[in-house]
Coordinates of C-alpha atoms and ligand atoms in Angstrom, one line a residue:
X1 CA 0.0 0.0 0.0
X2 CA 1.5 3.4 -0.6
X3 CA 2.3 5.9 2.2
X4 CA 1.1 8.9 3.2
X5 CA 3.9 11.3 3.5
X6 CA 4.8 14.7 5.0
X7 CA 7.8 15.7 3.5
X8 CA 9.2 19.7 4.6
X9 CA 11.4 21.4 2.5
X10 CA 12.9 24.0 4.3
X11 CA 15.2 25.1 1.2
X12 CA 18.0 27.7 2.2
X13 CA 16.7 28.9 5.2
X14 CA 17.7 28.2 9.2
X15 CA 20.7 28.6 10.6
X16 CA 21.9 25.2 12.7
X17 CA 20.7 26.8 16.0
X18 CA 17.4 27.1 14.3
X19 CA 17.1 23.8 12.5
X20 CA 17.4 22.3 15.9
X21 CA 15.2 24.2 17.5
X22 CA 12.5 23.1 14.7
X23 CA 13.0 19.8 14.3
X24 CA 13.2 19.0 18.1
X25 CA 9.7 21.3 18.8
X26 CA 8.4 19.0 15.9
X27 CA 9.9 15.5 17.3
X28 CA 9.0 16.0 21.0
X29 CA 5.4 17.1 20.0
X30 CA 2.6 14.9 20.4
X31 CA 2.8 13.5 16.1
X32 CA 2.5 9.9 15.8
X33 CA 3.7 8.7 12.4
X34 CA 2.2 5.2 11.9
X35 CA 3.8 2.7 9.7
X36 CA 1.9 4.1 6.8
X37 CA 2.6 7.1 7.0
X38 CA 6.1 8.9 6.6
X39 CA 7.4 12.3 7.6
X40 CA 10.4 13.6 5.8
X41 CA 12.7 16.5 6.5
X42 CA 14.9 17.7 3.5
X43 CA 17.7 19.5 5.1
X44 CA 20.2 22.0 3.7
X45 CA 23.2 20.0 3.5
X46 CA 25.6 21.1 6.2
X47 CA 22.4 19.7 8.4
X48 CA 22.2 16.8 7.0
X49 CA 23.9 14.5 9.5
X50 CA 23.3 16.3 12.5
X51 CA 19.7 16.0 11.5
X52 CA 19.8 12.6 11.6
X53 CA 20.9 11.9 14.8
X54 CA 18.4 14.0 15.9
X55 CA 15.7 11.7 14.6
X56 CA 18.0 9.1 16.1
X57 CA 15.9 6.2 14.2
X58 CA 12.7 7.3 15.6
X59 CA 10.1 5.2 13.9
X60 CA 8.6 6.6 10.3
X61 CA 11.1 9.9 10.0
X62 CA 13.7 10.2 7.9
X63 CA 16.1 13.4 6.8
X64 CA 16.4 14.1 3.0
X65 CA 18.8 15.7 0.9
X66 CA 17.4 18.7 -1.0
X67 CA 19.5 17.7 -4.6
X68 CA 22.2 15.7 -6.0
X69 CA 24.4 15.9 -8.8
X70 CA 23.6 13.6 -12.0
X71 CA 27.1 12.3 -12.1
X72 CA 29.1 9.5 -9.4
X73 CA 32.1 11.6 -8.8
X74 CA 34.8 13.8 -10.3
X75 CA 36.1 17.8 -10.6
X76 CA 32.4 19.0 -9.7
X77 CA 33.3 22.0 -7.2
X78 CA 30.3 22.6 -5.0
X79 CA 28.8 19.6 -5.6
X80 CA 27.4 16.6 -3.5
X81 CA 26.8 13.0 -4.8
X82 CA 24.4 9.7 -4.1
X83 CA 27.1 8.0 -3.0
X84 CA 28.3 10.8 -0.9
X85 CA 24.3 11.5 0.6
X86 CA 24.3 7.5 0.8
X87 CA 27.8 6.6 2.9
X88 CA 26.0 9.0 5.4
X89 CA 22.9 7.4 5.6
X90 CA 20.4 9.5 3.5
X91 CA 17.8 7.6 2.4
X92 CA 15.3 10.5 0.4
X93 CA 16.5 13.2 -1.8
X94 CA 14.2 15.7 -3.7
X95 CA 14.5 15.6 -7.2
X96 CA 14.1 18.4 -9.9
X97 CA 12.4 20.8 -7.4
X98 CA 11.0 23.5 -10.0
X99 CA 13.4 26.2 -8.3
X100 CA 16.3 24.2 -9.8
X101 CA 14.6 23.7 -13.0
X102 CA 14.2 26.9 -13.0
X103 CA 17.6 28.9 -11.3
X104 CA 19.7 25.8 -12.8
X105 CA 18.6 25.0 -16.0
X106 CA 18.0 21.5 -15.0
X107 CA 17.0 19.3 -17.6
X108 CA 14.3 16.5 -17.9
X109 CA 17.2 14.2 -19.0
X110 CA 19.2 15.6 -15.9
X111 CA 17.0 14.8 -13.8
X112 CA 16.5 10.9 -14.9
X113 CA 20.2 10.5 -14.2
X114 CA 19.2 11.7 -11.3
X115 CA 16.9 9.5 -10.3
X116 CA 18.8 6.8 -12.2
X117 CA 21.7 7.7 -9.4
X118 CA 19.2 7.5 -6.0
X119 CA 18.1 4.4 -6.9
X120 CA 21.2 3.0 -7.6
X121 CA 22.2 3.9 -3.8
X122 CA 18.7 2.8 -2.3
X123 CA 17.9 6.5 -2.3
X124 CA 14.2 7.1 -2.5
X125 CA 14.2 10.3 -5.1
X126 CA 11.0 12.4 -4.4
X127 CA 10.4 13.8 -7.8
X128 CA 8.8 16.7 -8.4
X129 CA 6.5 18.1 -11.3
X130 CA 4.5 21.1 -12.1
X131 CA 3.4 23.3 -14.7
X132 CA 4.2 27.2 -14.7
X133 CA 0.9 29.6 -14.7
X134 CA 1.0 30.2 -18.2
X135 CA 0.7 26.4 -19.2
X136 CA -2.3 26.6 -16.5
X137 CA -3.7 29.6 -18.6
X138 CA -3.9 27.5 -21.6
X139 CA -4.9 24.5 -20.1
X140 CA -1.8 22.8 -21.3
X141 CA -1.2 21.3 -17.8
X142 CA -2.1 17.6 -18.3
X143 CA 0.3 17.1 -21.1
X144 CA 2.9 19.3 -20.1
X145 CA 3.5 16.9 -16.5
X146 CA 2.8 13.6 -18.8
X147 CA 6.0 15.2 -20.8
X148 CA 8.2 15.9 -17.7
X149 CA 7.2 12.0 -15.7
X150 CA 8.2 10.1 -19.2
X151 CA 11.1 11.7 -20.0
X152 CA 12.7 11.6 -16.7
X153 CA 10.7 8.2 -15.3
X154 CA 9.6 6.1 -18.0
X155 CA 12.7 4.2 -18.5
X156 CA 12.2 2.6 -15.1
X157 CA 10.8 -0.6 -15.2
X158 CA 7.6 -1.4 -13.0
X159 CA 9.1 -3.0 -9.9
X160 CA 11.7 0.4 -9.8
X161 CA 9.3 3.1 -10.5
X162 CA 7.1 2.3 -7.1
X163 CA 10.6 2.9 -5.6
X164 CA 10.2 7.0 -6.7
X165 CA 8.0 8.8 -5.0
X166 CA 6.2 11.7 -7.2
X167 CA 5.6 15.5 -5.5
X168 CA 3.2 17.8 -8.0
X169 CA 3.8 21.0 -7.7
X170 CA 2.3 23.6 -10.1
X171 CA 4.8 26.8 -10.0
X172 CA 2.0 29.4 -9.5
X173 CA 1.2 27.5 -6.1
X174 CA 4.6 27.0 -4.8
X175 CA 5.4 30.8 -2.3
X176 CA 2.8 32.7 -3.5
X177 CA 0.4 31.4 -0.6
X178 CA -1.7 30.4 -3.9
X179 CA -3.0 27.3 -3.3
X180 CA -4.4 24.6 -6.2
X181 CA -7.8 23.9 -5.0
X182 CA -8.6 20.4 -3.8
X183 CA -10.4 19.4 -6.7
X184 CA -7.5 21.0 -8.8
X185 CA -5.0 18.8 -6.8
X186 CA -7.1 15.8 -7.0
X187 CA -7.7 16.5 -11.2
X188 CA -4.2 16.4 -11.3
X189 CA -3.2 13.5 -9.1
X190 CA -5.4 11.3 -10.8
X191 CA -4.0 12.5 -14.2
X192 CA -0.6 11.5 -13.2
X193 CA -2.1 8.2 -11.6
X194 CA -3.8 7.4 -15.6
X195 CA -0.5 8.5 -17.4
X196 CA 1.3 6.0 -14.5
X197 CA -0.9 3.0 -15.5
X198 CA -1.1 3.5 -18.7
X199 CA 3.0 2.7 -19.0
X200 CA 3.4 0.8 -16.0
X201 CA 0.1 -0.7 -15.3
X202 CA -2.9 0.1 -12.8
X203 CA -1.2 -2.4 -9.6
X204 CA 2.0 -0.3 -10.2
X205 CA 0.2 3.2 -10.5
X206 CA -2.0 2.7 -7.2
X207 CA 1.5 2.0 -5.1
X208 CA 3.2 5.3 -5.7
X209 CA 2.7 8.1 -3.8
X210 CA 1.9 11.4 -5.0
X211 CA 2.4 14.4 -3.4
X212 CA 0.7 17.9 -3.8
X213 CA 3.0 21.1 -2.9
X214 CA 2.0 24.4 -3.5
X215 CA 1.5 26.7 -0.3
X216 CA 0.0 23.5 2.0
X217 CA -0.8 25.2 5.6
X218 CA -2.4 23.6 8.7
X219 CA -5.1 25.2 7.1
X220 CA -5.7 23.8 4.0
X221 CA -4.0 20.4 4.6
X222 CA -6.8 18.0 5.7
X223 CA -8.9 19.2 2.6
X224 CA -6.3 18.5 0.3
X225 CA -4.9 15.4 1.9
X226 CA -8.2 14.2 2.4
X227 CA -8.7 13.9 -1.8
X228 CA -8.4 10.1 -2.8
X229 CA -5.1 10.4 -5.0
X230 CA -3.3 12.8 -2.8
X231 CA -0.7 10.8 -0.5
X232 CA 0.2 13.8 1.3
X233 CA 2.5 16.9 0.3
X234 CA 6.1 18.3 0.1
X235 CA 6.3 21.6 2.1
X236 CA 7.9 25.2 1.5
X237 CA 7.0 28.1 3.6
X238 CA 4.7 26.3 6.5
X239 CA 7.3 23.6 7.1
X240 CA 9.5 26.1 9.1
X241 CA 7.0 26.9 11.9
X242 CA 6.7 23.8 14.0
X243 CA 2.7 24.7 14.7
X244 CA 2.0 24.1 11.4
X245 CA 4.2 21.4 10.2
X246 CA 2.6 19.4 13.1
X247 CA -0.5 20.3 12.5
X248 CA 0.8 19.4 8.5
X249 CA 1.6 15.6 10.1
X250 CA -1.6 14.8 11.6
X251 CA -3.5 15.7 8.7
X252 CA -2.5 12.7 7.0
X253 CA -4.7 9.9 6.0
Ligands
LIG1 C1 8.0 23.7 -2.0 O1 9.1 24.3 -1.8 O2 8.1 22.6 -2.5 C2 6.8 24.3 -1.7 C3 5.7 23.7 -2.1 O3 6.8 25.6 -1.1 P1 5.5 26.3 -0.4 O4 4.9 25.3 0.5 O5 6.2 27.4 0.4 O6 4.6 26.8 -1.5

């Protein structure tokens, strides 16, 4: 059965002090996380490890890296690896987040060496999606994420591809405190779920997750998560306030 998943993304924001502060408010609250469900922190990197011993194993919460490089190794300056997030014990990274697709020219094909490298280190990549308003505008959405899942999923095969989990996030949602409505979301998720089965079948399609992101708040989360092919969501802005990423966590199905 596929899980239901908080996943925050704090981005490039909190200093160490801070991140601490947050994540133990959030751990020491009253959240339970049962075995179907999953809470996920993705971390600037310097935090990475220290956030992890943090969650010190605690059952159903795991840290995540916020990227990694397409390539194994080599005279990348800057740069951070699977096999580097993996000999520390990552096991989620964010993948093609539209802010890199959009500040770093990632690329579709990128980004499935990307996801080609997680899953070669037992990294769960948490791929992201989304169309920019103007698609929206023209109604162009539907094709323009079927484009974006084949050319940087399809060459899995069905047993890998329920290893990935998928995170739609349409740009015009994602900071602007502009949410997709739920019956937007759920158009949506559904869409991706039919694109899914149509190439990998429907068993295959009903066992990945699929996120919604796009300005989720304590607010709005239950209405969202509460739409039959929404698994959850990946988190900006409300995942850096403890309140609501808790309130975020119990709003899972
Ligand atoms: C995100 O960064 O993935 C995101 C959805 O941000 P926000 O929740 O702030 O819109």
């Amino acid at each position: 059965m596929r899980k239901q998943i908080a996943a925050a993304n704090w981005k490039m924001n909190n200093t160490q002090e801070e991140g601490t502060k947050l994540l133990n408010e959030i751990i020491n609250s009253d959240v339970q996380v049962n075995d179907n469900q999953r809470v996920i922190f993705a971390v600037p990197f310097p935090y990475l490890v220290s956030a992890n011993q943090q969650l010190n194993n605690r059952a159903n919460m795991f840290v995540s890296a916020q990227n990694c490089h397409n390539k194994t190794a080599g005279a990348y300056t800057g740069e951070v690896s699977v096999d580097m997030l993996a000999s520390i014990n990552i096991q989620y990274c964010v993948v093609g987040h539209s802010e890199r697709r959009e500040y770093f020219s990632e690329s579709n094909q990128q980004l499935a060496e990307k996801v080609d490298r997680c899953l070669s280190k037992g990294i769960t990549p948490i791929f992201c999606c989304g169309e920019p308003l103007t698609i929206r505008e023209n109604d162009g959405q539907n094709d323009y994420v079927a484009v974006q899942l084949n050319e940087s999923l399809f060459h899995l095969d069905g047993e890998t591809i329920q290893k990935v989990v998928i995170a739609y996030e349409p740009i015009w949602a994602i900071g602007t405190g502009k949410t997709a409505t739920a019956a937007q979301a759920q158009e949506m998720h559904s869409h991706i779920r039919a694109v899914l089965a149509n190439q990998f079948g429907d068993t295959v399609a009903a066992n990945i997750s699929i996120l919604y992101g796009g300005s989720v708040k304590g607010a709005n989360a239950n209405e969202i998560f509460s739409q039959p092919d929404v698994d959850g969501g990946l988190v900006g802005g409300a995942s850096l306030i403890a309140t609501e990423f808790i309130q975020i966590i119990k709003a899972l199905k």
